[in-house]
Amino acid sequence: MLYGAYLKRLLKAAVAAGLSRCNRKTSAVGCGFFWVMRHMRAQSHKTMAKSKFEYVRNFEADDTCLQNCWVVVRLDGRNFHKFADQHGFKKPNDDRALRLMTKCALTVMEELNDVVIAYGQSDEYSFVFKKRTNWFKRRASKFMSHVVSQFSSSFVFYWQDYFKDQALLFPPGFDGRVVLYPSNQNLRDYLSWRQADCHINNLYNTTFWALVLQGGLSNSEAEEKLKGTLAGEKNDILFLEFNINYNNEPEIYRKGTVLIWHKVEETIEKRVTTPDAPEGKTVVVKRTRNKVLPFHVDIIGDKFWEEHLEILADDS
């Protein structure tokens, strides 16, 4: 009965409101009736949009990143020693793998253009988001999941472009983490740490594999010989025993790869129509656009940052 009374009142209000909208062939009551039905359907949809189970959302943790902090996502290959061995990676560095990793990182930056700089070496890459980014409301889980998934899918997608004679035997895996750095110096120190790690690991690996591949030592013998050695001693082993000057090794091995946005001028051909060429003609057009470019440079010193002030700009 209460529901019936409610319908009557609703219908009466609808008739009063709908008289001016009814045409001559439709009665006010009929017009009001249709208005009531639309109203009831709308209310029904609103009710159906929620359920008693929706309370479970309250269990989601708030993972919003602090404001005014650099958001860094670092990913690493999972169990990549095994992956590299089973896919025949060259020792100590495989150019194909390094170029593939850079291609994946470049794809991440192009898709998520709030990344202002990325740094990679070996099987890891770090992505630095703008200090003031509000991408996905600064949720750490979104930063990490989007970067890792985009990178992983790109690794599989572009694999054959770089490993033409090697099939992908099983899916690669990458793990990720999100770290916040409140100051520019903190961020620079983080990137310096990763580049210093690149140098330390590459010097060791270059010496280790020279001892194994050229010196004829077993893995355990090479490991024992290098135990406790300093950088200078490793350099001496390379130079005196194998005539290798470590400083002449490719910079991509020694310094890793830095990806930044860079203004480049491009020349393209464009088809246009003009009054004197209504059928169309091809013209050469120059344009400037931002493009992600790789560099193999020192980022520990000041020179790089002085040449690229826009990376740490206040409006980042």
mmCIF file of C-alpha atoms in Angstrom:
data_model
loop_
_atom_site.group_PDB
_atom_site.id
_atom_site.type_symbol
_atom_site.label_atom_id
_atom_site.label_comp_id
_atom_site.label_asym_id
_atom_site.label_seq_id
_atom_site.Cartn_x
_atom_site.Cartn_y
_atom_site.Cartn_z
ATOM 1 C CA MET A 1 0.000 0.000 0.000
ATOM 2 C CA LEU A 2 2.801 2.367 0.826
ATOM 3 C CA TYR A 3 4.411 1.599 -2.527
ATOM 4 C CA GLY A 4 1.090 2.265 -4.304
ATOM 5 C CA ALA A 5 0.689 5.600 -2.524
ATOM 6 C CA TYR A 6 4.252 6.490 -3.516
ATOM 7 C CA LEU A 7 3.477 5.751 -7.180
ATOM 8 C CA LYS A 8 0.343 7.898 -7.092
ATOM 9 C CA ARG A 9 2.227 10.866 -5.663
ATOM 10 C CA LEU A 10 5.036 10.352 -8.184
ATOM 11 C CA LEU A 11 2.569 10.128 -11.055
ATOM 12 C CA LYS A 12 0.771 13.273 -9.926
ATOM 13 C CA ALA A 13 4.037 15.190 -9.801
ATOM 14 C CA ALA A 14 5.007 13.809 -13.178
ATOM 15 C CA VAL A 15 1.735 14.881 -14.758
ATOM 16 C CA ALA A 16 2.148 18.401 -13.420
ATOM 17 C CA ALA A 17 5.729 18.581 -14.617
ATOM 18 C CA GLY A 18 5.141 16.895 -17.948
ATOM 19 C CA LEU A 19 2.067 18.700 -19.292
ATOM 20 C CA SER A 20 4.125 21.172 -21.287
ATOM 21 C CA ARG A 21 6.178 18.341 -22.836
ATOM 22 C CA CYS A 22 3.213 16.258 -24.041
ATOM 23 C CA ASN A 23 2.100 16.589 -27.610
ATOM 24 C CA ARG A 24 -1.508 16.708 -28.672
ATOM 25 C CA LYS A 25 -1.694 12.972 -29.264
ATOM 26 C CA THR A 26 -0.411 12.017 -25.804
ATOM 27 C CA SER A 27 -2.384 12.537 -22.627
ATOM 28 C CA ALA A 28 -0.815 14.180 -19.613
ATOM 29 C CA VAL A 29 -1.357 10.981 -17.619
ATOM 30 C CA GLY A 30 0.342 8.888 -20.306
ATOM 31 C CA CYS A 31 3.222 11.281 -20.543
ATOM 32 C CA GLY A 32 3.555 11.295 -16.762
ATOM 33 C CA PHE A 33 3.469 7.494 -16.703
ATOM 34 C CA PHE A 34 6.453 7.253 -19.053
ATOM 35 C CA TRP A 35 8.321 9.824 -16.953
ATOM 36 C CA VAL A 36 7.686 7.690 -13.849
ATOM 37 C CA MET A 37 8.981 4.566 -15.566
ATOM 38 C CA ARG A 38 12.178 6.308 -16.641
ATOM 39 C CA HIS A 39 12.646 7.585 -13.098
ATOM 40 C CA MET A 40 12.156 4.116 -11.624
ATOM 41 C CA ARG A 41 14.594 2.531 -14.091
ATOM 42 C CA ALA A 42 17.211 5.143 -13.231
ATOM 43 C CA GLN A 43 16.727 4.459 -9.526
ATOM 44 C CA SER A 44 16.990 0.742 -10.173
ATOM 45 C CA HIS A 45 20.295 1.160 -12.035
ATOM 46 C CA LYS A 46 21.695 3.268 -9.207
ATOM 47 C CA THR A 47 20.734 0.589 -6.703
ATOM 48 C CA MET A 48 22.212 -2.182 -8.829
ATOM 49 C CA ALA A 49 25.516 -0.321 -9.234
ATOM 50 C CA LYS A 50 26.317 -1.040 -5.596
ATOM 51 C CA SER A 51 26.041 -4.188 -3.560
ATOM 52 C CA LYS A 52 26.511 -5.397 -0.041
ATOM 53 C CA PHE A 53 29.886 -6.795 -1.063
ATOM 54 C CA GLU A 54 31.356 -3.408 -1.884
ATOM 55 C CA TYR A 55 32.681 -3.025 1.661
ATOM 56 C CA VAL A 56 35.683 -5.187 0.703
ATOM 57 C CA ARG A 57 37.216 -2.131 -0.983
ATOM 58 C CA ASN A 58 37.930 -0.843 2.510
ATOM 59 C CA PHE A 59 40.672 -3.465 2.782
ATOM 60 C CA GLU A 60 42.727 -1.865 -0.015
ATOM 61 C CA ALA A 61 45.831 -0.176 1.369
ATOM 62 C CA ASP A 62 46.396 3.493 0.655
ATOM 63 C CA ASP A 63 49.615 3.508 -1.372
ATOM 64 C CA THR A 64 49.580 7.145 -2.496
ATOM 65 C CA CYS A 65 53.119 8.429 -2.962
ATOM 66 C CA LEU A 66 54.095 11.530 -0.992
ATOM 67 C CA GLN A 67 53.807 14.823 -2.811
ATOM 68 C CA ASN A 68 56.906 16.723 -3.984
ATOM 69 C CA CYS A 69 59.021 13.577 -4.163
ATOM 70 C CA TRP A 70 60.679 11.979 -7.141
ATOM 71 C CA VAL A 71 59.014 8.649 -7.852
ATOM 72 C CA VAL A 72 61.498 6.009 -8.991
ATOM 73 C CA VAL A 73 60.472 2.608 -10.310
ATOM 74 C CA ARG A 74 63.320 0.117 -10.598
ATOM 75 C CA LEU A 75 62.847 -3.238 -12.263
ATOM 76 C CA ASP A 76 65.209 -6.198 -12.345
ATOM 77 C CA GLY A 77 65.249 -9.382 -14.351
ATOM 78 C CA ARG A 78 64.093 -12.340 -12.288
ATOM 79 C CA ASN A 79 66.557 -15.242 -12.277
ATOM 80 C CA PHE A 80 68.296 -13.769 -15.308
ATOM 81 C CA HIS A 81 71.499 -15.775 -14.849
ATOM 82 C CA LYS A 82 69.543 -18.874 -15.797
ATOM 83 C CA PHE A 83 67.678 -16.991 -18.539
ATOM 84 C CA ALA A 84 70.933 -15.691 -20.058
ATOM 85 C CA ASP A 85 72.597 -19.117 -19.990
ATOM 86 C CA GLN A 86 69.690 -20.918 -21.609
ATOM 87 C CA HIS A 87 69.372 -18.275 -24.344
ATOM 88 C CA GLY A 88 73.066 -18.212 -25.189
ATOM 89 C CA PHE A 89 73.942 -14.677 -24.051
ATOM 90 C CA LYS A 90 77.514 -13.709 -24.920
ATOM 91 C CA LYS A 91 79.940 -13.110 -22.030
ATOM 92 C CA PRO A 92 80.622 -10.715 -20.420
ATOM 93 C CA ASN A 93 78.193 -8.469 -22.336
ATOM 94 C CA ASP A 94 75.643 -9.286 -24.999
ATOM 95 C CA ASP A 95 74.916 -6.301 -27.241
ATOM 96 C CA ARG A 96 71.645 -7.834 -28.386
ATOM 97 C CA ALA A 97 70.333 -8.089 -24.840
ATOM 98 C CA LEU A 98 71.464 -4.578 -23.904
ATOM 99 C CA ARG A 99 69.845 -3.067 -27.002
ATOM 100 C CA LEU A 100 66.640 -5.011 -26.355
ATOM 101 C CA MET A 101 66.512 -3.761 -22.759
ATOM 102 C CA THR A 102 66.952 -0.203 -24.004
ATOM 103 C CA LYS A 103 64.214 -0.661 -26.598
ATOM 104 C CA CYS A 104 61.844 -1.825 -23.854
ATOM 105 C CA ALA A 105 62.763 1.134 -21.640
ATOM 106 C CA LEU A 106 62.260 3.520 -24.552
ATOM 107 C CA THR A 107 58.791 2.030 -25.093
ATOM 108 C CA VAL A 108 57.955 2.603 -21.422
ATOM 109 C CA MET A 109 58.968 6.264 -21.653
ATOM 110 C CA GLU A 110 56.960 6.825 -24.811
ATOM 111 C CA GLU A 111 53.865 5.267 -23.249
ATOM 112 C CA LEU A 112 54.282 6.914 -19.831
ATOM 113 C CA ASN A 113 55.608 10.329 -20.802
ATOM 114 C CA ASP A 114 55.810 11.584 -17.216
ATOM 115 C CA VAL A 115 59.118 9.716 -17.002
ATOM 116 C CA VAL A 116 61.840 12.377 -17.296
ATOM 117 C CA ILE A 117 64.907 10.119 -17.225
ATOM 118 C CA ALA A 118 65.687 6.414 -17.178
ATOM 119 C CA TYR A 119 68.931 4.613 -16.437
ATOM 120 C CA GLY A 120 69.753 1.007 -17.238
ATOM 121 C CA GLN A 121 72.577 -1.492 -16.980
ATOM 122 C CA SER A 122 72.750 -5.280 -17.168
ATOM 123 C CA ASP A 123 69.241 -6.636 -16.447
ATOM 124 C CA GLU A 124 67.861 -3.601 -14.613
ATOM 125 C CA TYR A 125 66.299 -0.252 -15.464
ATOM 126 C CA SER A 126 65.248 2.693 -13.284
ATOM 127 C CA PHE A 127 62.505 5.098 -14.342
ATOM 128 C CA VAL A 128 62.190 8.536 -12.740
ATOM 129 C CA PHE A 129 58.763 10.160 -12.829
ATOM 130 C CA LYS A 130 58.284 13.906 -12.609
ATOM 131 C CA LYS A 131 58.398 15.255 -9.091
ATOM 132 C CA ARG A 132 54.934 16.764 -9.493
ATOM 133 C CA THR A 133 53.369 13.986 -11.509
ATOM 134 C CA ASN A 134 49.787 13.179 -10.643
ATOM 135 C CA TRP A 135 49.695 10.148 -12.865
ATOM 136 C CA PHE A 136 47.096 7.643 -11.554
ATOM 137 C CA LYS A 137 46.764 9.796 -8.452
ATOM 138 C CA ARG A 138 50.366 8.896 -7.497
ATOM 139 C CA ARG A 139 49.458 5.347 -6.503
ATOM 140 C CA ALA A 140 52.628 3.287 -6.064
ATOM 141 C CA SER A 141 50.949 0.073 -7.212
ATOM 142 C CA LYS A 142 49.938 1.738 -10.492
ATOM 143 C CA PHE A 143 53.436 3.108 -11.101
ATOM 144 C CA MET A 144 55.036 -0.270 -10.536
ATOM 145 C CA SER A 145 52.511 -2.494 -12.304
ATOM 146 C CA HIS A 146 52.314 -0.329 -15.431
ATOM 147 C CA VAL A 147 56.082 0.024 -15.793
ATOM 148 C CA VAL A 148 56.819 -3.662 -15.217
ATOM 149 C CA SER A 149 53.990 -4.922 -17.437
ATOM 150 C CA GLN A 150 54.858 -2.525 -20.291
ATOM 151 C CA PHE A 151 58.536 -3.466 -20.071
ATOM 152 C CA SER A 152 57.898 -7.216 -19.866
ATOM 153 C CA SER A 153 55.460 -7.303 -22.761
ATOM 154 C CA SER A 154 57.858 -5.213 -24.871
ATOM 155 C CA PHE A 155 60.693 -7.635 -24.090
ATOM 156 C CA VAL A 156 58.676 -10.501 -25.538
ATOM 157 C CA PHE A 157 57.242 -8.426 -28.409
ATOM 158 C CA TYR A 158 60.643 -7.162 -29.661
ATOM 159 C CA TRP A 159 62.695 -10.252 -28.832
ATOM 160 C CA GLN A 160 62.898 -11.520 -32.405
ATOM 161 C CA ASP A 161 64.111 -8.145 -33.670
ATOM 162 C CA TYR A 162 67.317 -8.534 -31.666
ATOM 163 C CA PHE A 163 67.709 -12.316 -31.273
ATOM 164 C CA LYS A 164 67.020 -13.336 -34.848
ATOM 165 C CA ASP A 165 68.587 -16.794 -34.552
ATOM 166 C CA GLN A 166 67.464 -17.555 -31.006
ATOM 167 C CA ALA A 167 63.883 -18.471 -30.163
ATOM 168 C CA LEU A 168 62.434 -17.336 -26.863
ATOM 169 C CA LEU A 169 62.358 -20.576 -24.886
ATOM 170 C CA PHE A 170 60.271 -19.419 -21.938
ATOM 171 C CA PRO A 171 58.746 -16.143 -20.694
ATOM 172 C CA PRO A 172 61.101 -13.742 -18.904
ATOM 173 C CA GLY A 173 60.147 -12.276 -15.535
ATOM 174 C CA PHE A 174 60.827 -8.888 -13.974
ATOM 175 C CA ASP A 175 60.229 -7.641 -10.452
ATOM 176 C CA GLY A 176 59.803 -4.015 -9.488
ATOM 177 C CA ARG A 177 59.889 -1.626 -6.568
ATOM 178 C CA VAL A 178 58.941 1.998 -5.961
ATOM 179 C CA VAL A 179 61.212 4.354 -4.016
ATOM 180 C CA LEU A 180 60.628 8.043 -3.237
ATOM 181 C CA TYR A 181 63.419 10.623 -3.124
ATOM 182 C CA PRO A 182 62.544 14.020 -1.624
ATOM 183 C CA SER A 183 65.425 16.118 -2.972
ATOM 184 C CA ASN A 184 67.305 16.561 -6.209
ATOM 185 C CA GLN A 185 70.533 15.520 -4.506
ATOM 186 C CA ASN A 186 68.905 12.328 -3.236
ATOM 187 C CA LEU A 187 67.848 11.488 -6.771
ATOM 188 C CA ARG A 188 71.292 12.223 -8.190
ATOM 189 C CA ASP A 189 72.901 10.083 -5.505
ATOM 190 C CA TYR A 190 70.546 7.222 -6.356
ATOM 191 C CA LEU A 191 71.427 7.359 -10.061
ATOM 192 C CA SER A 192 75.128 7.713 -9.169
ATOM 193 C CA TRP A 193 74.836 4.580 -7.029
ATOM 194 C CA ARG A 194 73.389 2.609 -9.942
ATOM 195 C CA GLN A 195 76.096 3.814 -12.330
ATOM 196 C CA ALA A 196 78.851 3.047 -9.820
ATOM 197 C CA ASP A 197 77.322 -0.415 -9.487
ATOM 198 C CA CYS A 198 77.488 -0.766 -13.267
ATOM 199 C CA HIS A 199 81.223 0.017 -13.279
ATOM 200 C CA ILE A 200 82.021 -2.326 -10.377
ATOM 201 C CA ASN A 201 80.073 -5.250 -11.823
ATOM 202 C CA ASN A 202 81.330 -4.775 -15.377
ATOM 203 C CA LEU A 203 84.976 -4.552 -14.344
ATOM 204 C CA TYR A 204 84.612 -7.770 -12.374
ATOM 205 C CA ASN A 205 82.731 -9.571 -15.164
ATOM 206 C CA THR A 206 85.178 -8.407 -17.848
ATOM 207 C CA THR A 207 88.117 -9.705 -15.828
ATOM 208 C CA PHE A 208 86.347 -12.913 -14.792
ATOM 209 C CA TRP A 209 85.390 -13.922 -18.325
ATOM 210 C CA ALA A 210 88.815 -12.992 -19.697
ATOM 211 C CA LEU A 211 90.316 -15.440 -17.202
ATOM 212 C CA VAL A 212 87.800 -18.128 -18.206
ATOM 213 C CA LEU A 213 87.484 -17.651 -21.959
ATOM 214 C CA GLN A 214 91.044 -16.528 -22.747
ATOM 215 C CA GLY A 215 93.014 -17.693 -19.734
ATOM 216 C CA GLY A 216 91.590 -21.198 -19.605
ATOM 217 C CA LEU A 217 90.613 -21.073 -15.930
ATOM 218 C CA SER A 218 87.498 -22.748 -14.615
ATOM 219 C CA ASN A 219 84.736 -20.585 -13.134
ATOM 220 C CA SER A 220 85.760 -21.499 -9.590
ATOM 221 C CA GLU A 221 89.455 -20.849 -10.291
ATOM 222 C CA ALA A 222 88.712 -17.430 -11.774
ATOM 223 C CA GLU A 223 86.490 -16.598 -8.826
ATOM 224 C CA GLU A 224 89.229 -17.599 -6.384
ATOM 225 C CA LYS A 225 91.854 -15.532 -8.217
ATOM 226 C CA LEU A 226 89.670 -12.406 -8.103
ATOM 227 C CA LYS A 227 88.647 -12.798 -4.478
ATOM 228 C CA GLY A 228 89.611 -9.669 -2.518
ATOM 229 C CA THR A 229 91.153 -7.839 -5.498
ATOM 230 C CA LEU A 230 90.786 -4.087 -5.906
ATOM 231 C CA ALA A 231 89.873 -2.233 -9.090
ATOM 232 C CA GLY A 232 93.515 -1.465 -9.884
ATOM 233 C CA GLU A 233 94.478 -5.123 -9.577
ATOM 234 C CA LYS A 234 91.698 -6.171 -11.951
ATOM 235 C CA ASN A 235 92.878 -3.557 -14.432
ATOM 236 C CA ASP A 236 96.415 -4.963 -14.164
ATOM 237 C CA ILE A 237 95.178 -8.514 -14.843
ATOM 238 C CA LEU A 238 93.316 -7.346 -17.938
ATOM 239 C CA PHE A 239 96.216 -5.316 -19.309
ATOM 240 C CA LEU A 240 99.193 -7.480 -18.377
ATOM 241 C CA GLU A 241 97.680 -10.881 -19.083
ATOM 242 C CA PHE A 242 95.258 -10.130 -21.924
ATOM 243 C CA ASN A 243 96.376 -6.761 -23.321
ATOM 244 C CA ILE A 244 92.948 -5.280 -22.548
ATOM 245 C CA ASN A 245 92.764 -1.623 -21.549
ATOM 246 C CA TYR A 246 89.525 -1.421 -19.590
ATOM 247 C CA ASN A 247 89.161 2.294 -20.379
ATOM 248 C CA ASN A 248 88.871 1.388 -24.056
ATOM 249 C CA GLU A 249 85.911 -0.904 -23.470
ATOM 250 C CA PRO A 250 82.639 0.410 -24.988
ATOM 251 C CA GLU A 251 80.999 3.060 -22.819
ATOM 252 C CA ILE A 252 77.672 1.226 -22.865
ATOM 253 C CA TYR A 253 79.381 -1.536 -20.863
ATOM 254 C CA ARG A 254 81.214 0.764 -18.461
ATOM 255 C CA LYS A 255 78.591 3.480 -17.938
ATOM 256 C CA GLY A 256 75.251 1.942 -18.819
ATOM 257 C CA THR A 257 72.510 3.711 -20.752
ATOM 258 C CA VAL A 258 70.760 6.988 -19.960
ATOM 259 C CA LEU A 259 67.461 7.768 -21.675
ATOM 260 C CA ILE A 260 66.229 11.355 -21.761
ATOM 261 C CA TRP A 261 63.839 13.472 -23.809
ATOM 262 C CA HIS A 262 65.683 15.455 -26.437
ATOM 263 C CA LYS A 263 64.530 18.013 -28.998
ATOM 264 C CA VAL A 264 65.344 16.814 -32.481
ATOM 265 C CA GLU A 265 64.689 18.340 -35.888
ATOM 266 C CA GLU A 266 63.162 15.982 -38.398
ATOM 267 C CA THR A 267 62.607 16.283 -42.122
ATOM 268 C CA ILE A 268 59.524 14.552 -43.470
ATOM 269 C CA GLU A 269 57.681 14.435 -46.774
ATOM 270 C CA LYS A 270 54.055 15.554 -46.781
ATOM 271 C CA ARG A 271 51.385 15.431 -49.467
ATOM 272 C CA VAL A 272 49.568 18.771 -49.904
ATOM 273 C CA THR A 273 47.182 20.374 -52.352
ATOM 274 C CA THR A 274 47.629 23.953 -53.525
ATOM 275 C CA PRO A 275 45.813 26.188 -56.039
ATOM 276 C CA ASP A 276 48.541 25.578 -58.588
ATOM 277 C CA ALA A 277 48.624 21.825 -57.846
ATOM 278 C CA PRO A 278 45.058 20.771 -57.040
ATOM 279 C CA GLU A 279 45.943 17.126 -57.702
ATOM 280 C CA GLY A 280 48.478 17.343 -54.843
ATOM 281 C CA LYS A 281 52.234 17.472 -54.584
ATOM 282 C CA THR A 282 54.928 16.278 -52.187
ATOM 283 C CA VAL A 283 56.728 18.886 -50.100
ATOM 284 C CA VAL A 284 59.534 18.598 -47.567
ATOM 285 C CA VAL A 285 58.606 19.801 -44.083
ATOM 286 C CA LYS A 286 60.923 20.367 -41.126
ATOM 287 C CA ARG A 287 59.618 19.975 -37.607
ATOM 288 C CA THR A 288 60.998 19.873 -34.081
ATOM 289 C CA ARG A 289 59.716 17.356 -31.574
ATOM 290 C CA ASN A 290 60.680 15.670 -28.320
ATOM 291 C CA LYS A 291 62.151 12.218 -28.739
ATOM 292 C CA VAL A 292 63.669 9.732 -26.307
ATOM 293 C CA LEU A 293 67.360 9.252 -27.063
ATOM 294 C CA PRO A 294 69.980 6.972 -25.448
ATOM 295 C CA PHE A 295 73.325 8.243 -24.129
ATOM 296 C CA HIS A 296 76.260 6.399 -22.579
ATOM 297 C CA VAL A 297 77.713 9.141 -20.416
ATOM 298 C CA ASP A 298 78.819 9.875 -16.881
ATOM 299 C CA ILE A 299 75.941 10.961 -14.646
ATOM 300 C CA ILE A 300 77.904 11.024 -11.383
ATOM 301 C CA GLY A 301 79.651 14.321 -12.111
ATOM 302 C CA ASP A 302 78.029 17.720 -12.639
ATOM 303 C CA LYS A 303 78.538 18.112 -16.379
ATOM 304 C CA PHE A 304 75.561 15.998 -17.466
ATOM 305 C CA TRP A 305 73.168 17.778 -15.107
ATOM 306 C CA GLU A 306 74.417 21.227 -16.105
ATOM 307 C CA GLU A 307 73.785 20.358 -19.754
ATOM 308 C CA HIS A 308 70.280 19.078 -19.001
ATOM 309 C CA LEU A 309 68.845 21.452 -16.417
ATOM 310 C CA GLU A 310 65.295 20.650 -17.526
ATOM 311 C CA ILE A 311 65.433 17.209 -15.873
ATOM 312 C CA LEU A 312 65.565 18.610 -12.337
ATOM 313 C CA ALA A 313 63.555 21.757 -13.097
ATOM 314 C CA ASP A 314 61.121 22.863 -10.396
ATOM 315 C CA ASP A 315 58.147 22.399 -12.667
ATOM 316 C CA SER A 316 58.925 18.724 -13.276
#
